[in-house]
Amino acid sequence: MESIAPTALSEAWDNTGLLLGDANASVERVQTCLTLTTETVAEAVARSASLVISHHPLPFKPLARITTSSQAGRLIWELSRAGISVYSPHTSWDSAERGINALLAEKLQLRNVCALIPAGREEFSSLGAGRIGDLGQSTELQTVTQDLLNVLPNCRPRGVDCGRAIRRIAVACGSGGSLLAAAGSSGCDLFVTGEATFHMCLEAQAMGISLLMVGHFASEHFAMQDLAEWLKAAFPTLDVWPSKNEKDPVRNFL
């Protein structure tokens, strides 16, 4: 995991790496998932996982106590009782060379891709938060939207259309709205992210940048399946699977 998503790439506010368990314990069965929930933890326990690699960290913030009276405490307690370790790559994998944002840029077939916000570390000079790149030719927003629907399961695109031709695109998985200013200063025509606030949509409109929100789940979940495949290839003797029970909690009602 350190080779796939170096923890040195993590944002200062994040909590990444081995969060629960014994680093010297043996691993035989590994489950990947986007988030530790009642469903994904129950699946890991039922399938006797040794390790869960969850993109979103648990715990994320320090806990004063670990009891079953809170959701986080209950999940950690269940994992601990079952002897299941937890590893989270989170922002280190968002920014990695073959991380989620790089994979998003690849799905859009962007060229001349680089980090939207460089990591600022000599050993990671070409890496960092988000990605930005160019399409082979200018196209309409609707065409890009259809491309995303074709390549991202659970994609629910909505956003701001500034009516400009799309050639340069910035991407930021998850809650990537905070990277909007960097996208604007990099000259992008379209900013694609998982989710952004209403006021960030207004800001994009004021900047003349189109913005597509594809859904937090859709912007990241696909990569947990990729990660499982990579781990299978790297460790053929391990039983590795992406969670089968994980679903987007956000749904349409119409």
Short mmCIF file of C-alpha atoms in Angstrom, two decimals:
data_model
loop_
_atom_site.label_atom_id
_atom_site.label_comp_id
_atom_site.label_asym_id
_atom_site.label_seq_id
_atom_site.Cartn_x
_atom_site.Cartn_y
_atom_site.Cartn_z
CA MET A 1 0.00 0.00 0.00
CA GLU A 2 2.88 2.33 0.68
CA SER A 3 4.12 1.78 -2.87
CA ILE A 4 0.64 2.38 -4.32
CA ALA A 5 -0.25 5.35 -2.11
CA PRO A 6 2.72 6.78 -0.18
CA THR A 7 1.47 8.14 3.15
CA ALA A 8 3.80 11.12 2.69
CA LEU A 9 1.29 12.32 0.07
CA SER A 10 -1.48 12.57 2.67
CA GLU A 11 -2.95 15.94 3.54
CA ALA A 12 -1.92 17.29 6.95
CA TRP A 13 -5.48 17.05 8.29
CA ASP A 14 -5.93 13.42 7.23
CA ASN A 15 -5.57 10.12 9.08
CA THR A 16 -3.99 7.46 6.86
CA GLY A 17 -2.08 4.20 7.06
CA LEU A 18 -2.70 1.33 9.48
CA LEU A 19 -5.42 2.63 11.83
CA LEU A 20 -6.37 -0.58 13.64
CA GLY A 21 -4.48 -3.80 14.21
CA ASP A 22 -1.03 -5.33 14.56
CA ALA A 23 1.44 -4.54 11.78
CA ASN A 24 3.18 -7.87 12.43
CA ALA A 25 0.03 -9.99 12.14
CA SER A 26 -0.37 -12.32 9.16
CA VAL A 27 -2.88 -11.46 6.44
CA GLU A 28 -4.79 -14.03 4.40
CA ARG A 29 -8.09 -12.40 3.41
CA VAL A 30 -8.49 -8.75 2.38
CA GLN A 31 -11.63 -6.74 1.67
CA THR A 32 -11.56 -3.32 0.02
CA CYS A 33 -14.34 -0.77 0.40
CA LEU A 34 -14.94 2.93 0.13
CA THR A 35 -16.29 3.37 3.66
CA LEU A 36 -16.63 1.31 6.81
CA THR A 37 -20.36 0.98 7.43
CA THR A 38 -22.65 -1.49 9.16
CA GLU A 39 -22.90 -3.39 5.87
CA THR A 40 -19.21 -3.47 4.93
CA VAL A 41 -18.11 -4.41 8.46
CA ALA A 42 -20.70 -7.20 8.65
CA GLU A 43 -19.44 -8.52 5.32
CA ALA A 44 -15.82 -8.45 6.48
CA VAL A 45 -16.74 -10.31 9.68
CA ALA A 46 -18.89 -12.87 7.83
CA ARG A 47 -16.12 -13.59 5.33
CA SER A 48 -13.40 -13.74 8.00
CA ALA A 49 -11.31 -10.92 6.57
CA SER A 50 -7.90 -10.35 8.13
CA LEU A 51 -7.72 -6.79 6.83
CA VAL A 52 -10.09 -4.19 5.45
CA ILE A 53 -8.65 -1.47 3.24
CA SER A 54 -11.16 1.36 3.48
CA HIS A 55 -10.57 4.49 1.47
CA HIS A 56 -12.27 6.67 4.08
CA PRO A 57 -10.52 6.43 7.45
CA LEU A 58 -12.05 5.10 10.64
CA PRO A 59 -11.33 6.59 13.03
CA PHE A 60 -10.96 9.89 11.23
CA LYS A 61 -10.74 12.15 14.28
CA PRO A 62 -9.45 11.17 17.74
CA LEU A 63 -12.00 9.32 19.89
CA ALA A 64 -12.19 9.97 23.62
CA ARG A 65 -13.78 6.55 24.12
CA ILE A 66 -14.57 3.47 22.06
CA THR A 67 -18.02 2.19 23.01
CA THR A 68 -20.99 0.87 21.08
CA SER A 69 -23.00 4.00 21.90
CA SER A 70 -21.61 5.70 18.76
CA GLN A 71 -21.51 4.43 15.19
CA ALA A 72 -17.74 4.81 14.92
CA GLY A 73 -17.15 3.15 18.28
CA ARG A 74 -19.47 0.26 17.46
CA LEU A 75 -17.78 -0.47 14.14
CA ILE A 76 -14.29 -0.32 15.66
CA TRP A 77 -15.43 -2.60 18.50
CA GLU A 78 -16.88 -5.15 16.05
CA LEU A 79 -13.73 -5.12 13.91
CA SER A 80 -11.50 -5.48 16.97
CA ARG A 81 -13.50 -8.40 18.37
CA ALA A 82 -13.19 -10.17 15.01
CA GLY A 83 -9.46 -9.47 14.83
CA ILE A 84 -9.82 -7.44 11.62
CA SER A 85 -7.25 -4.73 10.92
CA VAL A 86 -8.03 -1.48 9.10
CA TYR A 87 -5.85 0.41 6.63
CA SER A 88 -6.87 3.68 4.99
CA PRO A 89 -5.02 5.34 2.09
CA HIS A 90 -7.50 8.25 1.63
CA THR A 91 -5.80 11.47 0.41
CA SER A 92 -2.50 9.69 -0.20
CA TRP A 93 -4.25 7.60 -2.83
CA ASP A 94 -6.27 10.54 -4.15
CA SER A 95 -2.95 12.16 -5.06
CA ALA A 96 -0.85 9.11 -6.01
CA GLU A 97 0.62 8.38 -9.43
CA ARG A 98 -2.05 5.74 -10.14
CA GLY A 99 -4.48 7.13 -7.61
CA ILE A 100 -8.15 7.94 -7.91
CA ASN A 101 -7.76 11.33 -9.58
CA ALA A 102 -5.28 9.89 -12.08
CA LEU A 103 -7.79 7.12 -12.84
CA LEU A 104 -10.57 9.68 -13.32
CA ALA A 105 -8.39 11.63 -15.76
CA GLU A 106 -7.68 8.36 -17.57
CA LYS A 107 -11.39 7.56 -17.85
CA LEU A 108 -11.93 10.95 -19.49
CA GLN A 109 -8.97 10.22 -21.80
CA LEU A 110 -7.23 13.45 -20.83
CA ARG A 111 -3.82 14.28 -22.28
CA ASN A 112 -0.85 16.14 -20.78
CA VAL A 113 -2.17 15.34 -17.30
CA CYS A 114 -0.54 16.89 -14.23
CA ALA A 115 -1.42 17.57 -10.60
CA LEU A 116 -3.87 20.40 -10.04
CA ILE A 117 -2.08 21.35 -6.81
CA PRO A 118 1.49 19.94 -6.74
CA ALA A 119 2.52 18.12 -3.56
CA GLY A 120 5.45 20.47 -3.02
CA ARG A 121 7.83 17.64 -2.12
CA GLU A 122 10.92 16.93 -4.20
CA GLU A 123 10.31 13.16 -4.28
CA PHE A 124 6.74 13.72 -5.50
CA SER A 125 7.34 16.66 -7.81
CA SER A 126 4.85 15.44 -10.45
CA LEU A 127 2.13 14.41 -7.98
CA GLY A 128 -0.40 16.19 -5.80
CA ALA A 129 -4.08 16.94 -5.29
CA GLY A 130 -6.48 16.64 -8.23
CA ARG A 131 -5.53 16.35 -11.88
CA ILE A 132 -5.88 18.60 -14.92
CA GLY A 133 -5.48 17.77 -18.58
CA ASP A 134 -6.70 18.36 -22.11
CA LEU A 135 -9.11 16.61 -24.43
CA GLY A 136 -7.97 15.87 -27.96
CA GLN A 137 -10.46 18.43 -29.26
CA SER A 138 -13.08 20.81 -27.96
CA THR A 139 -16.44 19.25 -27.18
CA GLU A 140 -19.76 20.05 -25.55
CA LEU A 141 -20.54 19.62 -21.87
CA GLN A 142 -23.27 17.12 -22.71
CA THR A 143 -20.73 14.89 -24.47
CA VAL A 144 -18.44 14.85 -21.42
CA THR A 145 -21.45 14.13 -19.22
CA GLN A 146 -22.41 11.15 -21.36
CA ASP A 147 -18.82 9.87 -21.24
CA LEU A 148 -18.91 9.99 -17.43
CA LEU A 149 -22.24 8.14 -17.37
CA ASN A 150 -20.66 5.44 -19.54
CA VAL A 151 -17.53 4.90 -17.43
CA LEU A 152 -18.61 5.63 -13.84
CA PRO A 153 -21.11 3.28 -12.19
CA ASN A 154 -23.69 5.10 -10.01
CA CYS A 155 -22.84 8.40 -11.73
CA ARG A 156 -25.51 11.11 -11.19
CA PRO A 157 -24.13 14.21 -12.95
CA ARG A 158 -25.53 17.63 -12.13
CA GLY A 159 -23.98 21.04 -11.97
CA VAL A 160 -23.30 24.35 -13.66
CA ASP A 161 -23.21 24.90 -17.42
CA CYS A 162 -21.42 28.09 -18.40
CA GLY A 163 -22.01 27.47 -22.09
CA ARG A 164 -18.38 27.25 -23.11
CA ALA A 165 -16.72 24.61 -25.25
CA ILE A 166 -14.86 22.04 -23.16
CA ARG A 167 -11.22 21.30 -23.88
CA ARG A 168 -9.34 21.58 -20.57
CA ILE A 169 -10.74 19.60 -17.62
CA ALA A 170 -9.80 19.47 -13.94
CA VAL A 171 -10.87 16.55 -11.74
CA ALA A 172 -11.03 16.14 -7.97
CA CYS A 173 -12.65 13.05 -6.47
CA GLY A 174 -14.85 13.08 -3.40
CA SER A 175 -15.63 16.43 -1.77
CA GLY A 176 -13.31 18.27 -4.11
CA GLY A 177 -15.04 21.63 -4.22
CA SER A 178 -12.18 23.30 -2.35
CA LEU A 179 -9.96 22.78 -5.42
CA LEU A 180 -12.18 24.99 -7.57
CA ALA A 181 -9.96 28.07 -7.24
CA ALA A 182 -6.92 26.08 -8.39
CA ALA A 183 -8.94 24.72 -11.32
CA GLY A 184 -9.89 28.25 -12.32
CA SER A 185 -6.35 29.57 -12.13
CA SER A 186 -5.17 26.61 -14.25
CA GLY A 187 -7.42 27.68 -17.10
CA CYS A 188 -9.87 24.78 -17.09
CA ASP A 189 -13.19 24.93 -18.92
CA LEU A 190 -14.79 22.23 -16.76
CA PHE A 191 -14.29 21.11 -13.17
CA VAL A 192 -15.44 17.55 -12.36
CA THR A 193 -15.79 16.52 -8.73
CA GLY A 194 -17.82 14.24 -6.50
CA GLU A 195 -19.67 16.93 -4.62
CA ALA A 196 -19.52 20.67 -4.01
CA THR A 197 -21.56 23.16 -2.02
CA PHE A 198 -24.19 25.50 -3.45
CA HIS A 199 -21.88 28.46 -2.91
CA MET A 200 -19.08 26.73 -4.78
CA CYS A 201 -21.49 26.25 -7.68
CA LEU A 202 -22.19 29.99 -7.57
CA GLU A 203 -18.46 30.65 -7.50
CA ALA A 204 -17.91 28.43 -10.54
CA GLN A 205 -20.66 30.28 -12.36
CA ALA A 206 -19.08 33.62 -11.50
CA MET A 207 -15.70 32.35 -12.74
CA GLY A 208 -17.23 31.17 -16.02
CA ILE A 209 -16.27 27.54 -15.36
CA SER A 210 -18.68 24.68 -15.93
CA LEU A 211 -18.91 22.28 -13.00
CA LEU A 212 -20.10 18.68 -12.86
CA MET A 213 -20.83 16.86 -9.60
CA VAL A 214 -21.00 13.12 -10.28
CA GLY A 215 -21.65 12.04 -6.67
CA HIS A 216 -19.11 11.36 -3.93
CA PHE A 217 -19.67 7.58 -4.12
CA ALA A 218 -19.43 7.42 -7.92
CA SER A 219 -16.26 9.49 -8.03
CA GLU A 220 -14.32 7.07 -5.79
CA HIS A 221 -16.00 3.67 -5.38
CA PHE A 222 -14.89 2.30 -8.75
CA ALA A 223 -11.26 2.60 -7.66
CA MET A 224 -11.74 0.19 -4.74
CA GLN A 225 -12.43 -2.54 -7.29
CA ASP A 226 -9.27 -1.57 -9.17
CA LEU A 227 -7.32 -1.71 -5.93
CA ALA A 228 -8.57 -5.23 -5.20
CA GLU A 229 -7.39 -6.37 -8.62
CA TRP A 230 -3.96 -4.81 -8.11
CA LEU A 231 -3.57 -6.51 -4.73
CA LYS A 232 -4.61 -9.86 -6.21
CA ALA A 233 -1.91 -9.50 -8.86
CA ALA A 234 0.73 -8.46 -6.31
CA PHE A 235 -0.15 -11.19 -3.78
CA PRO A 236 -1.57 -14.23 -5.65
CA THR A 237 -1.84 -16.28 -2.46
CA LEU A 238 -4.19 -13.78 -0.81
CA ASP A 239 -7.97 -13.89 -1.10
CA VAL A 240 -8.87 -10.31 -2.05
CA TRP A 241 -12.29 -8.92 -2.93
CA PRO A 242 -14.05 -5.57 -3.21
CA SER A 243 -17.08 -5.28 -0.92
CA LYS A 244 -20.18 -6.80 -2.51
CA ASN A 245 -22.58 -5.12 -0.07
CA GLU A 246 -21.47 -1.51 -0.43
CA LYS A 247 -24.01 0.82 -2.01
CA ASP A 248 -24.38 4.55 -2.53
CA PRO A 249 -26.49 5.85 0.41
CA VAL A 250 -27.76 8.70 -1.79
CA ARG A 251 -30.63 7.77 -4.11
CA ASN A 252 -33.06 9.45 -6.43
CA PHE A 253 -36.70 9.59 -5.40
CA LEU A 254 -38.20 10.56 -8.76
#
